[in-house]
CSV table of C-alpha atoms in Angstrom, one decimal:
chain,number,residue,atom,x,y,z
A,1,MET,CA,136.6,116.4,73.9
A,2,THR,CA,134.3,119.2,71.6
A,3,SER,CA,137.0,117.6,68.6
A,4,VAL,CA,135.8,114.1,69.8
A,5,ILE,CA,131.7,115.5,69.5
A,6,TYR,CA,131.8,117.4,66.5
A,7,ARG,CA,134.7,115.4,64.7
A,8,THR,CA,132.6,114.5,60.9
A,9,PHE,CA,132.2,111.2,60.2
A,10,SER,CA,134.7,109.5,57.3
A,11,GLN,CA,132.8,108.3,53.8
A,12,LYS,CA,132.8,105.0,55.2
A,13,GLU,CA,131.0,105.8,58.5
A,14,ALA,CA,128.8,108.2,57.2
A,15,LYS,CA,127.7,105.5,54.8
A,16,GLU,CA,127.5,102.6,57.4
A,17,TYR,CA,125.3,104.8,59.6
A,18,ASP,CA,123.1,106.0,56.3
A,19,VAL,CA,123.9,109.7,57.8
A,20,GLN,CA,124.4,112.9,56.0
A,21,GLN,CA,127.5,114.6,56.2
A,22,LEU,CA,127.7,118.1,57.5
A,23,GLY,CA,129.7,120.6,57.7
A,24,ALA,CA,131.6,121.5,61.1
A,25,GLN,CA,129.1,124.4,61.6
A,26,ARG,CA,125.7,122.9,61.0
A,27,ALA,CA,127.2,120.2,63.1
A,28,GLU,CA,128.1,121.9,65.5
A,29,ALA,CA,124.6,124.1,65.8
A,30,PHE,CA,122.8,120.3,66.0
A,31,VAL,CA,124.0,119.5,68.9
A,32,SER,CA,123.4,122.9,71.0
A,33,ALA,CA,120.1,122.4,69.9
A,34,PHE,CA,120.1,118.8,71.1
A,35,LEU,CA,121.7,119.4,74.0
A,36,ARG,CA,118.6,122.4,74.7
A,37,ARG,CA,116.3,120.4,74.0
A,38,SER,CA,117.7,117.3,76.0
A,39,LEU,CA,118.5,119.5,78.6
A,40,PRO,CA,116.2,122.5,79.0
A,41,ARG,CA,117.3,123.4,82.7
A,42,MET,CA,121.1,124.3,82.4
A,43,SER,CA,122.5,127.1,80.2
A,44,GLN,CA,124.2,126.8,77.2
A,45,GLN,CA,127.2,128.1,79.4
A,46,ALA,CA,126.9,125.2,81.8
A,47,CYS,CA,126.3,122.7,79.4
A,48,GLU,CA,129.8,123.7,77.8
A,49,ASN,CA,131.3,123.7,80.7
A,50,GLN,CA,129.5,120.0,81.4
A,51,LEU,CA,131.5,118.9,78.3
A,52,GLN,CA,134.4,119.6,78.8
A,53,ARG,CA,134.6,118.1,82.1
A,54,LYS,CA,132.7,115.5,81.6
A,55,ALA,CA,130.2,112.8,80.0
A,56,VAL,CA,126.9,114.0,80.4
A,57,ILE,CA,123.4,111.8,80.9
A,58,LEU,CA,120.8,112.6,78.7
A,59,GLU,CA,117.3,112.5,80.2
A,60,TYR,CA,118.0,112.2,83.5
A,61,PHE,CA,115.7,114.5,85.2
A,62,THR,CA,113.7,112.6,87.1
A,63,ARG,CA,110.3,114.6,88.4
A,64,GLN,CA,109.9,114.1,92.7
A,65,LYS,CA,107.1,112.1,93.5
A,66,ARG,CA,105.0,113.8,95.9
A,67,LYS,CA,104.3,112.3,99.2
A,68,GLU,CA,100.3,111.8,100.4
A,69,LYS,CA,99.4,112.6,103.1
A,70,ARG,CA,97.4,110.1,105.1
A,71,LYS,CA,94.2,110.6,105.8
A,72,LYS,CA,93.7,109.5,109.7
A,73,SER,CA,90.6,107.7,109.6
A,74,LYS,CA,87.7,109.0,112.1
A,75,GLY,CA,86.3,107.4,114.9
A,76,LEU,CA,82.5,107.5,115.4
A,77,SER,CA,80.7,110.2,117.0
A,78,ALA,CA,78.8,109.3,119.8
A,79,ARG,CA,75.5,109.9,117.8
A,80,GLU,CA,76.4,107.8,115.0
A,81,ARG,CA,77.3,104.9,118.0
A,82,ARG,CA,73.8,105.5,119.5
A,83,ASP,CA,72.2,105.1,115.8
A,84,LEU,CA,74.3,101.6,116.0
A,85,ARG,CA,73.5,100.7,119.6
A,86,LEU,CA,76.8,99.6,120.0
A,87,PHE,CA,76.8,99.5,123.4
A,88,ASP,CA,73.5,97.9,124.3
A,89,ILE,CA,73.3,95.0,126.2
A,90,LYS,CA,70.9,92.2,124.7
A,91,PRO,CA,68.2,90.7,126.3
A,92,GLU,CA,69.3,87.6,126.5
A,93,GLN,CA,72.7,89.1,127.9
A,94,GLN,CA,71.4,90.4,130.9
A,95,ARG,CA,71.2,88.0,133.6
A,96,TYR,CA,73.1,88.3,137.0
A,97,SER,CA,75.1,85.2,136.5
A,98,LEU,CA,76.9,85.8,133.4
A,99,PHE,CA,78.9,89.3,135.3
A,100,LEU,CA,79.7,87.2,138.3
A,101,PRO,CA,83.2,86.2,136.5
A,102,LEU,CA,83.8,90.5,135.9
A,103,HIS,CA,83.1,91.2,139.2
A,104,GLU,CA,85.8,88.6,141.1
A,105,LEU,CA,88.5,89.9,138.0
A,106,TRP,CA,86.8,93.7,139.4
A,107,LYS,CA,87.9,92.6,143.1
A,108,GLN,CA,91.1,90.8,142.2
A,109,TYR,CA,91.8,94.6,140.0
A,110,ILE,CA,91.2,96.5,143.5
A,111,ARG,CA,93.2,94.0,146.4
A,112,ASP,CA,96.0,95.0,143.6
A,113,LEU,CA,95.4,98.8,142.9
A,114,CYS,CA,95.5,98.5,146.9
A,115,ASN,CA,98.8,96.6,147.6
A,116,GLY,CA,96.5,94.4,149.5
A,117,LEU,CA,93.3,94.8,151.4
A,118,LYS,CA,94.1,94.5,155.3
A,119,PRO,CA,92.4,94.8,158.2
A,120,ASP,CA,95.4,97.9,159.5
A,121,THR,CA,94.5,99.4,155.2
A,122,GLN,CA,93.6,103.3,155.6
A,123,PRO,CA,90.2,103.5,154.5
A,124,GLN,CA,90.2,107.1,153.5
A,125,MET,CA,93.4,105.7,151.2
A,126,ILE,CA,91.1,102.6,150.2
A,127,GLN,CA,88.4,105.6,149.0
A,128,ALA,CA,90.4,108.0,146.8
A,129,LYS,CA,91.4,104.7,145.2
A,130,LEU,CA,88.3,103.7,144.2
A,131,LEU,CA,87.2,107.6,143.6
A,132,LYS,CA,89.7,107.0,140.2
A,133,ALA,CA,88.9,103.0,140.0
A,134,ASP,CA,87.3,101.5,136.5
A,135,LEU,CA,84.5,100.4,138.6
A,136,HIS,CA,82.6,98.4,135.9
A,137,GLY,CA,82.0,94.8,137.6
A,138,ALA,CA,81.4,96.6,140.8
A,139,ILE,CA,78.7,96.1,143.9
A,140,ILE,CA,77.1,99.3,144.1
A,141,SER,CA,73.6,100.2,145.9
A,142,VAL,CA,72.2,103.4,146.3
A,143,THR,CA,71.7,103.9,149.8
A,144,LYS,CA,70.6,107.7,149.4
A,145,SER,CA,68.1,109.2,147.0
A,146,LYS,CA,66.1,112.0,146.2
A,147,CYS,CA,63.4,109.5,144.1
A,148,PRO,CA,63.0,106.6,146.7
A,149,SER,CA,62.0,104.1,144.1
A,150,TYR,CA,65.9,104.2,143.3
A,151,VAL,CA,66.9,103.4,147.3
A,152,GLY,CA,67.8,99.4,148.2
A,153,VAL,CA,68.9,99.0,144.3
A,154,THR,CA,71.7,96.9,143.9
A,155,GLY,CA,74.1,95.0,141.2
A,156,ILE,CA,76.9,94.7,139.3
A,157,LEU,CA,78.0,97.7,137.4
A,158,LEU,CA,78.3,97.5,133.8
A,159,GLN,CA,78.3,100.3,132.2
A,160,GLU,CA,79.0,104.1,133.4
A,161,THR,CA,78.5,107.1,131.3
A,162,LYS,CA,78.8,110.9,132.6
A,163,HIS,CA,75.9,110.8,133.9
A,164,VAL,CA,74.6,107.5,134.8
A,165,PHE,CA,75.2,103.6,136.1
A,166,LYS,CA,73.8,100.8,134.1
A,167,ILE,CA,73.8,97.7,136.5
A,168,ILE,CA,72.1,94.1,136.4
A,169,THR,CA,70.5,93.1,139.9
A,170,LYS,CA,69.8,89.7,140.8
A,171,GLU,CA,66.7,89.1,139.4
A,172,ASP,CA,68.3,89.6,135.7
A,173,ARG,CA,67.2,93.1,135.6
A,174,LEU,CA,68.9,95.8,134.0
A,175,LYS,CA,68.2,99.1,135.5
A,176,VAL,CA,70.3,102.4,134.9
A,177,ILE,CA,70.1,104.5,138.1
A,178,PRO,CA,70.5,108.5,137.2
A,179,LYS,CA,74.3,109.6,139.3
A,180,LEU,CA,72.4,113.5,140.5
A,181,ASN,CA,70.8,113.1,143.2
A,182,CYS,CA,71.7,109.7,144.3
A,183,VAL,CA,74.5,108.5,147.2
A,184,PHE,CA,75.9,105.3,145.9
A,185,ALA,CA,77.7,102.4,148.4
A,186,VAL,CA,80.9,99.8,147.0
A,187,GLU,CA,81.6,97.2,149.3
A,188,ILE,CA,84.7,95.1,148.7
A,189,ASP,CA,86.5,93.2,151.2
A,190,ASP,CA,84.2,94.8,154.2
A,191,PHE,CA,85.1,97.9,153.5
A,192,ILE,CA,82.6,100.4,152.4
A,193,SER,CA,83.0,102.9,150.3
A,194,TYR,CA,80.2,106.0,149.3
A,195,ILE,CA,80.1,108.1,146.3
A,196,TYR,CA,77.7,111.2,146.1
A,197,GLY,CA,76.5,111.2,142.7
A,198,SER,CA,75.9,115.0,141.9
A,199,LYS,CA,79.8,115.1,142.9
A,200,PHE,CA,80.8,112.2,140.3
A,201,GLN,CA,79.3,113.1,137.2
A,202,LEU,CA,82.4,112.3,135.4
A,203,ARG,CA,82.5,109.8,132.6
A,204,SER,CA,85.0,106.6,134.3
A,205,SER,CA,88.0,107.5,131.5
A,206,GLU,CA,88.1,111.8,133.0
A,207,ARG,CA,88.8,110.4,136.5
A,208,SER,CA,91.5,109.4,136.9
A,209,ALA,CA,93.4,113.1,136.1
A,210,LYS,CA,90.3,114.7,138.8
A,211,LYS,CA,90.9,115.6,141.7
A,212,PHE,CA,88.3,114.8,144.4
A,213,LYS,CA,88.0,117.2,147.4
A,214,GLY,CA,89.0,115.0,150.9
A,215,LYS,CA,85.9,117.1,152.3
A,216,GLY,CA,82.6,115.1,152.2
A,217,THR,CA,78.7,116.7,152.0
A,218,ILE,CA,75.8,115.8,153.0
A,219,ASP,CA,73.9,117.0,150.0
A,220,LEU,CA,72.8,114.5,147.7
């Protein structure tokens, strides 16, 4: 292999390729310098070993592409959602009749959740299910409150936050009822469940993991 690399051109080859003939030493020096430029990461001894064993592909090294970390898209903050008024119900949509189909869906959802509401179903089981269920679409009534104007308000629950219920009444009025100091009644298929708002100040998504005490309280 070495004899082939460092072989001098014949006069015919030199004339054909327009190459000036060099001596053996100068040719060897040229090849060594060329390999050092082409293979900067490889030592001279390693180059010689490669030449003796196999062919060398020059300029083979490629730069590894760095993997760019994908930035996770951040959702809107609570303040941004409020500023954009994403959850506001427009006045033309504040009609009781529009949400009656939602109420029917909610009733079917509760029946499936309780494996069918039969006359012999235990009320405690229904109460436990309702406390962790999604109440959007339920008809709720305020039975007790430290604010007398809230008592008797009844409607379909449209939105629930940590501290308030937003309901639409049969008179097409949107009411915002605070949970604190209020007792609510939820009725479905002649079963009535009472919810103490002061103990219910959680988001609907957080209630599924909440452990409620089975013993009731008379505090509002």
